[in-house]
Short mmCIF file of C-alpha atoms in Angstrom, two decimals:
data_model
loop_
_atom_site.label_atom_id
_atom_site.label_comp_id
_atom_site.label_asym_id
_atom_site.label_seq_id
_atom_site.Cartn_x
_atom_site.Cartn_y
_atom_site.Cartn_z
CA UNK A 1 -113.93 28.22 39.62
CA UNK A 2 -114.08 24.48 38.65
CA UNK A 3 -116.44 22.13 39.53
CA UNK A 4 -113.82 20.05 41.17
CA UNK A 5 -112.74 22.63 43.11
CA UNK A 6 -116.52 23.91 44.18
CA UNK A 7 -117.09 20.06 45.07
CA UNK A 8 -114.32 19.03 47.23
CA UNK A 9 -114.45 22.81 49.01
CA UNK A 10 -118.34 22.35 49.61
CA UNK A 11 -117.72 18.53 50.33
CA UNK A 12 -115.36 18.82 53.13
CA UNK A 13 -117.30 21.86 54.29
CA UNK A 14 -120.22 19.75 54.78
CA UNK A 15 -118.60 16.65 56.25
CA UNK A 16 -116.25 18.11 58.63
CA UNK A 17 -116.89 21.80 59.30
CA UNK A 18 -120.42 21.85 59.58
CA UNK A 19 -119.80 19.03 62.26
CA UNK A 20 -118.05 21.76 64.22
CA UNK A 21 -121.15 23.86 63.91
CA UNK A 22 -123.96 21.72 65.21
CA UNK A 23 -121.90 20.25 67.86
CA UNK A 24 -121.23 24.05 69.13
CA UNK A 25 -124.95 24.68 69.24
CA UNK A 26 -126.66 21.53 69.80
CA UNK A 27 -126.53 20.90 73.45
CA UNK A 28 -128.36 24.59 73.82
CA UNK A 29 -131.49 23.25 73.57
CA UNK A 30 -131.90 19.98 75.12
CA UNK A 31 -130.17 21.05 78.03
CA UNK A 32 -133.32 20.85 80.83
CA UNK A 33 -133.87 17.37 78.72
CA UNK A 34 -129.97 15.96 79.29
CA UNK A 35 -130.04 17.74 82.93
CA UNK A 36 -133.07 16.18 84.12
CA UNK A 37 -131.67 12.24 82.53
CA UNK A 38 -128.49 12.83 84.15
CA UNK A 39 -130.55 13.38 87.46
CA UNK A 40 -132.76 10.46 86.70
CA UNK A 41 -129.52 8.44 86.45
CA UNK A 42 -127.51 9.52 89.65
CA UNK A 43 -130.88 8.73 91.49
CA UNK A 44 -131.05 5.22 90.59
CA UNK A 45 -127.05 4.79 90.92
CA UNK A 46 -127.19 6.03 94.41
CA UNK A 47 -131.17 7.11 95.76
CA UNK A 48 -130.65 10.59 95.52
CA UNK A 49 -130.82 13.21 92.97
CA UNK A 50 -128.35 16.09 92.22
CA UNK A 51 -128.15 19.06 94.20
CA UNK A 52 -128.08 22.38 91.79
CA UNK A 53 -124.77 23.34 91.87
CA UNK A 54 -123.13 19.40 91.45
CA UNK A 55 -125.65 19.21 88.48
CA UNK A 56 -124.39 22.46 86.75
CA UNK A 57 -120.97 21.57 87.22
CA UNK A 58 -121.68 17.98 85.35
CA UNK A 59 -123.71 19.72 82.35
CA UNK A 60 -120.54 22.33 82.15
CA UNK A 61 -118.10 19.38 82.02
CA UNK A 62 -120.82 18.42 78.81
CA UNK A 63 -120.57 21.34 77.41
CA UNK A 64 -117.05 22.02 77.71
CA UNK A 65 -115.39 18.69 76.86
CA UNK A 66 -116.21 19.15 73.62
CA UNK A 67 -113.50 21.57 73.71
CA UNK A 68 -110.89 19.68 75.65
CA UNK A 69 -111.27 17.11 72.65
CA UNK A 70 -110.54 19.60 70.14
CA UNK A 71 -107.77 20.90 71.87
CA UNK A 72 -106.33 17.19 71.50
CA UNK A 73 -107.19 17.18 68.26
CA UNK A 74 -105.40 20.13 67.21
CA UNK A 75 -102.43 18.78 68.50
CA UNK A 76 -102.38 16.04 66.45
CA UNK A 77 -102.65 17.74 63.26
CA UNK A 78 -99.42 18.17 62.46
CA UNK A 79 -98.44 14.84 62.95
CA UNK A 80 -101.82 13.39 60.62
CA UNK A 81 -101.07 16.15 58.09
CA UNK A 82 -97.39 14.70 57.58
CA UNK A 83 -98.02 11.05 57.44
CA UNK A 84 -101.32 11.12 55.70
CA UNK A 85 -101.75 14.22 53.73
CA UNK A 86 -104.71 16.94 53.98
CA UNK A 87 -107.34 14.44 52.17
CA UNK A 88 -105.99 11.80 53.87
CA UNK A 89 -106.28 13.13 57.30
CA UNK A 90 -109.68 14.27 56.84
CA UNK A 91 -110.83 10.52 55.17
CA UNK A 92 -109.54 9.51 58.88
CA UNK A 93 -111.02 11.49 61.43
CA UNK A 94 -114.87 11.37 59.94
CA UNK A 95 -114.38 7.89 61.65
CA UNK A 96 -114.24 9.03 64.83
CA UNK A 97 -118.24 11.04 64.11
CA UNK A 98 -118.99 7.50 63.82
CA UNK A 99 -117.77 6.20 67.19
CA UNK A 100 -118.93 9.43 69.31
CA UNK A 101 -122.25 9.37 67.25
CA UNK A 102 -122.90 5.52 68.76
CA UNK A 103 -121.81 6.57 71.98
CA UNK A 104 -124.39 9.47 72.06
CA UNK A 105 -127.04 7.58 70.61
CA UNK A 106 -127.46 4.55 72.76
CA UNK A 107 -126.35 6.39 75.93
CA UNK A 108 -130.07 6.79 77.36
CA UNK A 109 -130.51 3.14 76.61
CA UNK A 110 -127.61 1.79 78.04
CA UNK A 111 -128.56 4.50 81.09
CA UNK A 112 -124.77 6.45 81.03
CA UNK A 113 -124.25 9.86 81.30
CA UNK A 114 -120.91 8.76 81.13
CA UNK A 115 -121.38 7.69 77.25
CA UNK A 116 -122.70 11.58 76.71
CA UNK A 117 -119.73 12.69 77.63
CA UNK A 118 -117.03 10.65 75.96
CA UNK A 119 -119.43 10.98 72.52
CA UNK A 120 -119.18 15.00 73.16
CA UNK A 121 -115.45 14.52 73.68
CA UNK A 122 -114.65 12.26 70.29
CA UNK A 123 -116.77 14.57 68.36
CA UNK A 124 -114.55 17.85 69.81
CA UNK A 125 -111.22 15.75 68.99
CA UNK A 126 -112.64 15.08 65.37
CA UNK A 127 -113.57 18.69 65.18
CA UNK A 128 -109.77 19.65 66.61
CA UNK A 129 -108.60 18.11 63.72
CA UNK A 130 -110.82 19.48 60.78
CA UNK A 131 -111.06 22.87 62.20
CA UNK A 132 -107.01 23.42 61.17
CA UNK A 133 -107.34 20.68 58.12
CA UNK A 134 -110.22 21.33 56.45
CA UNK A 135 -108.98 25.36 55.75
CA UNK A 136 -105.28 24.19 55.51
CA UNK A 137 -106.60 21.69 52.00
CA UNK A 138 -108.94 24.28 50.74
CA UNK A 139 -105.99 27.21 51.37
CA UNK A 140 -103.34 24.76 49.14
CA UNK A 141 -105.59 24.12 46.62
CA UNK A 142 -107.20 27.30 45.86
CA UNK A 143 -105.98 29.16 43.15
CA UNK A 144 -104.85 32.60 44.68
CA UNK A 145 -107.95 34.82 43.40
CA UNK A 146 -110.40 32.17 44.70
CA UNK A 147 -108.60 31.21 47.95
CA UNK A 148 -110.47 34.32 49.60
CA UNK A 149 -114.25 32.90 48.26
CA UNK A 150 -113.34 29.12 48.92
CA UNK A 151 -111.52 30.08 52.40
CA UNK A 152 -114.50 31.29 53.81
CA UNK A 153 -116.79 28.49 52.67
CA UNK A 154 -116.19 26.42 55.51
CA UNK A 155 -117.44 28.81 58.03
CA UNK A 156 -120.63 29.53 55.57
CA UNK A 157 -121.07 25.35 56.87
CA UNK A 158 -120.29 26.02 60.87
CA UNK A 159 -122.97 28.80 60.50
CA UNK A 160 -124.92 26.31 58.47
CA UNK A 161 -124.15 23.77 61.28
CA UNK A 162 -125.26 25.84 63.85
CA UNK A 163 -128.20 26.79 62.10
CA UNK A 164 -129.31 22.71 61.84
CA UNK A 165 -128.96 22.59 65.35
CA UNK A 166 -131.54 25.14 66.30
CA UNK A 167 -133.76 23.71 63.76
CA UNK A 168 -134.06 20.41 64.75
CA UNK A 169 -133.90 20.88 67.89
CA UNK A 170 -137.49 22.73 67.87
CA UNK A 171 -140.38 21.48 69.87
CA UNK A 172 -141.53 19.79 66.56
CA UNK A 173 -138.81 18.34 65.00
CA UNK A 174 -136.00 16.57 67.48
CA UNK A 175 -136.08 19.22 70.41
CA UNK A 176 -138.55 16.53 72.60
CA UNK A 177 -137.81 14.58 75.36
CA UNK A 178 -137.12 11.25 73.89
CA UNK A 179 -135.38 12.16 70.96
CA UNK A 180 -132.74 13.89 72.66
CA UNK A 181 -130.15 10.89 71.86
CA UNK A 182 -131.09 11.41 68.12
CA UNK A 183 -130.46 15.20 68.38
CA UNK A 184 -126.84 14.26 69.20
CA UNK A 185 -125.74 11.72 67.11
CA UNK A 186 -127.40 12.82 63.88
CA UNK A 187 -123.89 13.69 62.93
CA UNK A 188 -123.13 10.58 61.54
CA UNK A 189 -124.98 11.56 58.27
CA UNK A 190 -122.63 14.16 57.18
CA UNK A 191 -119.46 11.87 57.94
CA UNK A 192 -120.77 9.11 56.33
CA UNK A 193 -121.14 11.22 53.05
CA UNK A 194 -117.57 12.61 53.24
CA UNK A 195 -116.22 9.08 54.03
CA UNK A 196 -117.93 7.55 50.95
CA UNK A 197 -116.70 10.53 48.85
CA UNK A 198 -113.32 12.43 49.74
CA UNK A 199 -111.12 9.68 48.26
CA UNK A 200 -112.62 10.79 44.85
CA UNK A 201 -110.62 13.84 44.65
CA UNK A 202 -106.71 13.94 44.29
CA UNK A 203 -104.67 15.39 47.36
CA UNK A 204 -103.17 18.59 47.79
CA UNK A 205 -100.57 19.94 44.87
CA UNK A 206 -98.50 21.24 46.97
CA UNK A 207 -98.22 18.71 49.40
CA UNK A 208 -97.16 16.02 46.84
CA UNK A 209 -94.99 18.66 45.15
CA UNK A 210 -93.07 20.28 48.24
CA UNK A 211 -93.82 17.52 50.42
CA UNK A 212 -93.75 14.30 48.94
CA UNK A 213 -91.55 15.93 45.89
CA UNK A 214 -94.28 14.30 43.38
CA UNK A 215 -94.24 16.34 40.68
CA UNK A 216 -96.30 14.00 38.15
CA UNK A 217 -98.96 13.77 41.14
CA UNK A 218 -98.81 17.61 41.68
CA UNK A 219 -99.39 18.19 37.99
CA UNK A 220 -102.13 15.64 38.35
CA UNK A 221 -104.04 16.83 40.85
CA UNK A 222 -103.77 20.46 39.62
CA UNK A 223 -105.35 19.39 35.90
CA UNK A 224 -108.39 18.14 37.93
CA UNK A 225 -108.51 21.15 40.42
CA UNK A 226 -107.80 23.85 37.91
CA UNK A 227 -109.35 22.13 35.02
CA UNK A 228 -106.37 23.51 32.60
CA UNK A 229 -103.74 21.45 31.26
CA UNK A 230 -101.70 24.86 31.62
CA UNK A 231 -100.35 24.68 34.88
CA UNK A 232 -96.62 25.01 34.40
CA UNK A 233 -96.94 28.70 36.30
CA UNK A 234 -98.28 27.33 39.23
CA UNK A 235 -95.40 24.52 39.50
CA UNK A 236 -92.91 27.13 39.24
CA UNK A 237 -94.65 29.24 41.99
CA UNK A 238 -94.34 25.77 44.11
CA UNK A 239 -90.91 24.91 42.94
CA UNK A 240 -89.63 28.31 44.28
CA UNK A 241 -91.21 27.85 47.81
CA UNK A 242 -89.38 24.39 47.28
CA UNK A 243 -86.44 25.70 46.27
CA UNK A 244 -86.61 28.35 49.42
CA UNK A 245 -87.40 25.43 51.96
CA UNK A 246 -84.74 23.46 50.62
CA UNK A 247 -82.83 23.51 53.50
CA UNK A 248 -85.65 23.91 56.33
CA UNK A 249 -87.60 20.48 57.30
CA UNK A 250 -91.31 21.16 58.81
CA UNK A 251 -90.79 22.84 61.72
CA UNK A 252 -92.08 21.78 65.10
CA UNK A 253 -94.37 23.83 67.28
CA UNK A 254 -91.09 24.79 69.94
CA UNK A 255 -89.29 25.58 66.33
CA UNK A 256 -92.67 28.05 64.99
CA UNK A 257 -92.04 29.39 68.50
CA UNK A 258 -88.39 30.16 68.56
CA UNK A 259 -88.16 31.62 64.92
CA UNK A 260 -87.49 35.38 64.95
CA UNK A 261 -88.13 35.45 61.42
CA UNK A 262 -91.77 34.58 61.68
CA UNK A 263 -92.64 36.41 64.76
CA UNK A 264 -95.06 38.51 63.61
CA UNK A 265 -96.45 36.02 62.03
CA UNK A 266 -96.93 33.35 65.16
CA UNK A 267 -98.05 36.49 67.35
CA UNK A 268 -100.95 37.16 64.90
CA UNK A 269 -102.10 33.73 64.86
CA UNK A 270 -101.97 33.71 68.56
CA UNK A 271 -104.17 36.86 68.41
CA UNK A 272 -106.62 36.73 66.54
CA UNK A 273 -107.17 32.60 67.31
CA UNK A 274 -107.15 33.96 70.77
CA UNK A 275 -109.54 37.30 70.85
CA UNK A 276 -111.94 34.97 68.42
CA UNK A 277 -112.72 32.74 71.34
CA UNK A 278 -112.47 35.05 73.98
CA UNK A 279 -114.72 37.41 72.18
CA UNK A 280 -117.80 35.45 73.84
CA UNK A 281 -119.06 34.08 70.70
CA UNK A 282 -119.20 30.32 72.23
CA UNK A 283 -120.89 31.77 75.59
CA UNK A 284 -123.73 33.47 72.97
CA UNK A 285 -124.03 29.68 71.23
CA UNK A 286 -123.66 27.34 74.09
CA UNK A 287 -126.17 29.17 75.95
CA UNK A 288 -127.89 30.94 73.88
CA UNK A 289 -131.48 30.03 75.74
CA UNK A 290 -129.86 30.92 79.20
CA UNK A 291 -129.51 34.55 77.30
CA UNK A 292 -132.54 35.15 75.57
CA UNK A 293 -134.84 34.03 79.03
CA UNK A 294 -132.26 36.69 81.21
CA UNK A 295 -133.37 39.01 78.79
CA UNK A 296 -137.16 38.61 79.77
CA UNK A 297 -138.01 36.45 76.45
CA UNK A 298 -141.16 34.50 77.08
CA UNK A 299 -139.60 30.58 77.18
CA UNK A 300 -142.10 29.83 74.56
CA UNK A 301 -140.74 32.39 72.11
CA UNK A 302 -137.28 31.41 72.95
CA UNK A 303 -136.44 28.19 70.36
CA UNK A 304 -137.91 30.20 67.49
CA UNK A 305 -136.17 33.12 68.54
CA UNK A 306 -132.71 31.64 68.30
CA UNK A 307 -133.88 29.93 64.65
CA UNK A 308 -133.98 33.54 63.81
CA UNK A 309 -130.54 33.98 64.76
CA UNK A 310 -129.37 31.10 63.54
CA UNK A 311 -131.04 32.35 60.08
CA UNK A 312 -128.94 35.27 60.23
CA UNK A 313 -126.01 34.21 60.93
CA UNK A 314 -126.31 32.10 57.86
CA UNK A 315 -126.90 35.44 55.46
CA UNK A 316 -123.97 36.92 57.20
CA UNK A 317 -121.53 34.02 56.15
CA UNK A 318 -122.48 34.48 53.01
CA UNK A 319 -122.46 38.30 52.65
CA UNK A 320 -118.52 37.72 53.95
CA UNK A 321 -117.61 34.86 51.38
CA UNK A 322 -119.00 37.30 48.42
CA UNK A 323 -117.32 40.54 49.53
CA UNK A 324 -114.08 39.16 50.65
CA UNK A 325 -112.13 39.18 47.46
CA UNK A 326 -113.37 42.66 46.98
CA UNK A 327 -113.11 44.04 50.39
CA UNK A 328 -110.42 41.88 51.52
CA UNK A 329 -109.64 40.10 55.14
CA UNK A 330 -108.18 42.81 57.07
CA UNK A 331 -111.49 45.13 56.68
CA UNK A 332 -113.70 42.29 57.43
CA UNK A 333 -112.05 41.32 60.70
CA UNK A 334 -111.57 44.96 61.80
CA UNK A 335 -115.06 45.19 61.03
CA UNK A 336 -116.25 41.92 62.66
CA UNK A 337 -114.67 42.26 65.76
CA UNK A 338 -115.20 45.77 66.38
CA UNK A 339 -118.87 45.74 65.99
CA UNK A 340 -119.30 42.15 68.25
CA UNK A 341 -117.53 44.51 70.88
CA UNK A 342 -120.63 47.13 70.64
CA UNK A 343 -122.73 44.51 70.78
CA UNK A 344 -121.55 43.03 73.81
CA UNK A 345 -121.61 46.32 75.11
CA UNK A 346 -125.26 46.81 74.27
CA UNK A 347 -126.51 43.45 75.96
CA UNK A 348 -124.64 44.84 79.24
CA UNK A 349 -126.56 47.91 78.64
CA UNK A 350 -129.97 46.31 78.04
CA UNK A 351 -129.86 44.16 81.14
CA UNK A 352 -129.19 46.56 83.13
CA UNK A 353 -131.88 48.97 82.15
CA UNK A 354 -134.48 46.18 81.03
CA UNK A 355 -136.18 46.31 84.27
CA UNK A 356 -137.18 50.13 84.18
CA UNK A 357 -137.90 50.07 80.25
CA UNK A 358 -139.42 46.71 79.10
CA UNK A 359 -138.56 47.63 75.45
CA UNK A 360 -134.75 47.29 76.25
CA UNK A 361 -135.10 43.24 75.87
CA UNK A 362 -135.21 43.91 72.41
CA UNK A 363 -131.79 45.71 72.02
CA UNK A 364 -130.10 43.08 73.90
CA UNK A 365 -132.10 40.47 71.22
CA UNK A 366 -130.76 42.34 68.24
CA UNK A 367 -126.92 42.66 70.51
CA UNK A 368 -127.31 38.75 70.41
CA UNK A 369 -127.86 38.76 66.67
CA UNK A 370 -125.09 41.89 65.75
CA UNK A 371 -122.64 39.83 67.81
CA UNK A 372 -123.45 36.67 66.00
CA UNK A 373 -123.27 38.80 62.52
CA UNK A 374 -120.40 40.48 62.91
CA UNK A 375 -118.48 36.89 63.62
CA UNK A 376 -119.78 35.35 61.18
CA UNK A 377 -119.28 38.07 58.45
CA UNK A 378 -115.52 38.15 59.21
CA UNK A 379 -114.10 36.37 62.58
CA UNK A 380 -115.41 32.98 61.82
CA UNK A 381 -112.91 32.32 58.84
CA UNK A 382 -110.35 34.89 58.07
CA UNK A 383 -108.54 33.30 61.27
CA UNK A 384 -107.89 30.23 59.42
CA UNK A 385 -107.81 31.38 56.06
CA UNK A 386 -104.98 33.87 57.24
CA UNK A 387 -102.78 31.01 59.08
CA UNK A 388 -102.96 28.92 55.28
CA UNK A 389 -101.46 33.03 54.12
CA UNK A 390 -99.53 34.21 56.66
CA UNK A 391 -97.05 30.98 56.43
CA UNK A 392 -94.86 28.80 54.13
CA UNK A 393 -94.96 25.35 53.57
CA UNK A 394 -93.23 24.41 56.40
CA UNK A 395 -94.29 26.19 58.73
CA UNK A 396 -98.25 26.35 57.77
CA UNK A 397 -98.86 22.99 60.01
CA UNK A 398 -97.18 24.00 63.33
CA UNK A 399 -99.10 27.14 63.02
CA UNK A 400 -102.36 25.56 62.67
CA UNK A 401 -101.31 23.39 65.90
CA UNK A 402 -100.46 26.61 68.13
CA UNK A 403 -103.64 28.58 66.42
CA UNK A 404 -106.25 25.69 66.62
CA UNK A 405 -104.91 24.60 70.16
CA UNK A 406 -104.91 28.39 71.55
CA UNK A 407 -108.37 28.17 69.84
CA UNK A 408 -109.55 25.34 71.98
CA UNK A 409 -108.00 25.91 74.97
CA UNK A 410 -110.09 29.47 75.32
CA UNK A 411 -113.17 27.89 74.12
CA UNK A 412 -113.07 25.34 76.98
CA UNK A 413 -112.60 28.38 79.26
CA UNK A 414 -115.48 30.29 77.92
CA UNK A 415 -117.45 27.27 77.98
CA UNK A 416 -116.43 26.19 81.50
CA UNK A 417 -116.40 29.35 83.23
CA UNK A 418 -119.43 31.52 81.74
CA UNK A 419 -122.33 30.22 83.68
CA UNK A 420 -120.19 31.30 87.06
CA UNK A 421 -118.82 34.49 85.48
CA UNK A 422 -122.87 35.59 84.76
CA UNK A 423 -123.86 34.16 88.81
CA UNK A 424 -121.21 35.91 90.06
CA UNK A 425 -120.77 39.33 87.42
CA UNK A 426 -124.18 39.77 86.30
CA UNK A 427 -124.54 41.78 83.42
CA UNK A 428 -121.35 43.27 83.60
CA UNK A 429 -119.66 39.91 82.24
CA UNK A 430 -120.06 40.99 78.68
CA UNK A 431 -118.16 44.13 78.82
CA UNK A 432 -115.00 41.55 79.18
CA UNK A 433 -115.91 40.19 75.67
CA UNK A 434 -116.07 43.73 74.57
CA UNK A 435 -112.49 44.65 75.85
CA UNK A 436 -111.21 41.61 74.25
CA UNK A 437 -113.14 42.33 70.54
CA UNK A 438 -111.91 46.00 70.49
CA UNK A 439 -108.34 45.29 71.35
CA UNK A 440 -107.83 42.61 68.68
CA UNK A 441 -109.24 44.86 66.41
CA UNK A 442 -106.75 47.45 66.63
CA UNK A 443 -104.29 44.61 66.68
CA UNK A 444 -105.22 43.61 63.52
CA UNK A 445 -105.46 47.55 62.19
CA UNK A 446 -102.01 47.93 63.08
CA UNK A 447 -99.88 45.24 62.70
CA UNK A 448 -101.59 42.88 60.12
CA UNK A 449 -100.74 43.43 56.11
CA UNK A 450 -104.02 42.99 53.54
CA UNK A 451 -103.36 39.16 52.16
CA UNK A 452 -105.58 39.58 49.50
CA UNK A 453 -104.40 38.12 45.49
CA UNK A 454 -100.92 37.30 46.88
CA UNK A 455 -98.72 34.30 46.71
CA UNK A 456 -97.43 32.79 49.83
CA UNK A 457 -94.09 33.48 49.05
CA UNK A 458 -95.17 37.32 48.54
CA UNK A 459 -96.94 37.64 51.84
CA UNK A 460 -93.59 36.41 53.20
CA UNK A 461 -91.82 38.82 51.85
CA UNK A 462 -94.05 41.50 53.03
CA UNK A 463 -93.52 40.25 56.70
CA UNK A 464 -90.02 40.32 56.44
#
């Protein structure tokens, strides 16, 4: 593990995939805040406030456009990846933070909801993008024993992200009235840093090798990554998949679709990017508060409560990141999803029988937190970490498309649709996200192949 290596990986982690993070969990707690300006607003447009149901609808379309922009931005990874590289891509889209973070900020000023929204939606496309770049870089330039540890770094930084969220947005720090605007666009920082320091660090090897066919670049870039002027193994490895690919340009997403030969492959993707979503981890973080005051918390308790979360979910990202080369990424996602589908199970359970024993609030808390544990420990990263594995070279980049747009599309849905689902299913709406957890679990037991230590070409071969 060089520095260079540990720098870039924690560099890009912080700039881009923490951003995914915070934005996840930072409307959560200024929501009665952003509610009551948009209410303010529509009452001085047109003399009358917002009936209930209009005005949950409008904080929904808040919430969920964030996901509507990374679905955009998903799509258009395959396209920046190509013409710009992995570092180059990245460089790019910590502009956008910029723009949505100035929308955001001046939008209570400037008296626009409308500026809320479109700043939630740039930040989701910039997020669309890094969500499939930022593990595709790490994945190409991590040797193979490390790419395990340094895979799962960036979701370490969306727990982290998530985490910063709940912090500042307590009662003492950002989570007032006024400061709302700041909560929001206080992504800037992280961007800023990232923008000022990516272009420090070489691009990926084997993008300039199999790519670009720049083998003085790739040898380059591998020097500073690996720090050993011994690399000739490693080209070799490269010039193989090169040599394989010869004949096969990057593949488009209808291509990735159509090819029999990587079937398995696309269906996992589409699984377990999928069952991730629709496991109900975004419905826990987006409304986190809702929960915990259904669950009879006193609304007092309830910031400090979901700091404690956040705390763990932090520990549990980093338990995964140490134990993964060891344990490997099919137990941890087996693992992961299987006991966020008990957990959902157990919140059912405790709402249900928290009227006629008090004490029952506290199971569904520590649900909340086993669900948010278990995701973190495994879920959160091995998805993306196993698209980098699962495909070559030319493939990788259409996969990320159909895995981080499948990703999006059923976080919108979650995000859209779960304040209905719990008017209208009550405490039954969490045995859905149990179904979903336990099925991709046994997906996963049965179909998917332990990745661990092997070369891409080797996991290939496995597959086939």
């Amino acid at each position: 593990l060089t520095f260079s290596l540990l720098s870039v990986t924690l560099l890009v982690s912080f700039g881009s995939s923490m951003l995914y993070g915070y934005n996840l969990a930072v409307v959560n707690s200024p929501a009665v805040h952003i509610k009551a300006f948009y209410n303010a607003t529509w009452s001085q447009r047109f003399g009358h406030g917002l009936a209930p149901g209009p005005l949950t609808l409008l904080y929904s379309l808040t919430v969920s456009i964030f996901a509507l922009g990374g679905l955009v931005g998903s799509l258009l990874v395959g396209v920046l990846v190509e013409q710009y590289g992995r570092n180059g891509a990245l460089s790019r889209s910590a502009l956008l933070v910029l723009l949505a973070g100035g929308f955001m900020g001046l939008s209570r000023e400037l008296g626009s909801p409308e500026m809320v929204i479109i700043g939630r939606s740039i930040t989701g496309l910039h997020s669309g993008i890094c969500l499939s770049v930022v593990p595709l870089y790490v994945g190409e330039i991590a040797p193979k024993n490390l790419r395990g540890f340094l895979g799962l770094m960036p979701s370490i930084f969306i727990c982290l992200g998530v985490f910063s969220a709940q912090v500042l947005s307590l009662p003492e720090l950002l989570g007032q009235d006024r400061f709302w605007p700041l909560l929001l666009s206080v992504v800037v920082v992280p961007a800023c840093l990232q923008l000022l320091l990516l272009h420090c660090f070489p691009e990926s090897p084997r993008y300039l090798l199999i790519e670009r066919n720049d083998v003085c670049g790739a040898i380059k870039a591998l020097h500073r990554f690996l720090g050993t002027p011994d690399v000739q193994d490693v080209i070799e490895e490269m010039k193989e998949e090169q040599r394989s690919l010869s004949s096969v340009e990057t593949v488009s997403v209808w291509q990735l679709l159509q090819d029999r030969s990587v079937r398995w492959q696309t269906l996992s993707v589409v699984v377990v990017n999928a069952g991730m979503q629709l496991s109900g981890i975004d419905a826990i973080w987006f409304y986190t508060n809702t929960i915990f005051e259904n669950a009879g918390i006193p609304v007092s308790q309830i910031p400090y409560t979901t700091v404690g979360t956040g705390a763990i979910e932090v520990i549990a990202g980093l338990i995964g990141c140490f134990t993964i080369e060891k344990v490997g990424r099919r137990p941890l996602i087996i693992i992961g999803f299987c006991a966020m589908g008990i957990c959902s199970a157990g919140i059912t359970v405790s709402l249900l029988l928290q009227a006629a024993l008090p004490w029952m609030r506290y199971i569904g808390v520590a649900c909340v937190v086993g669900i948010i544990a278990g995701f973190c420990m495994g879920p959160a990263g091995v998805p993306f970490l196993m698209t980098a594995e699962l495909f070559t070279q030319s493939h990788r980049p259409a996969a990320y498309i159909v895995g981080g747009s499948l990703n999006w599309l059923c976080n919108f849905t979650i995000g859209f649709i779960f304040p209905f689902l719990q008017m209208s299913a009550g405490a039954f709406c969490y045995l859905v996200f149990c179904g979903v957890c336990l099925l991709v679990a046994l997906y996963v037991y049965l179909v998917i192949p332990e990745t661990k230590n092997k070369t891409f070409m080797e996991i290939s071969h496995i597959f086939a």
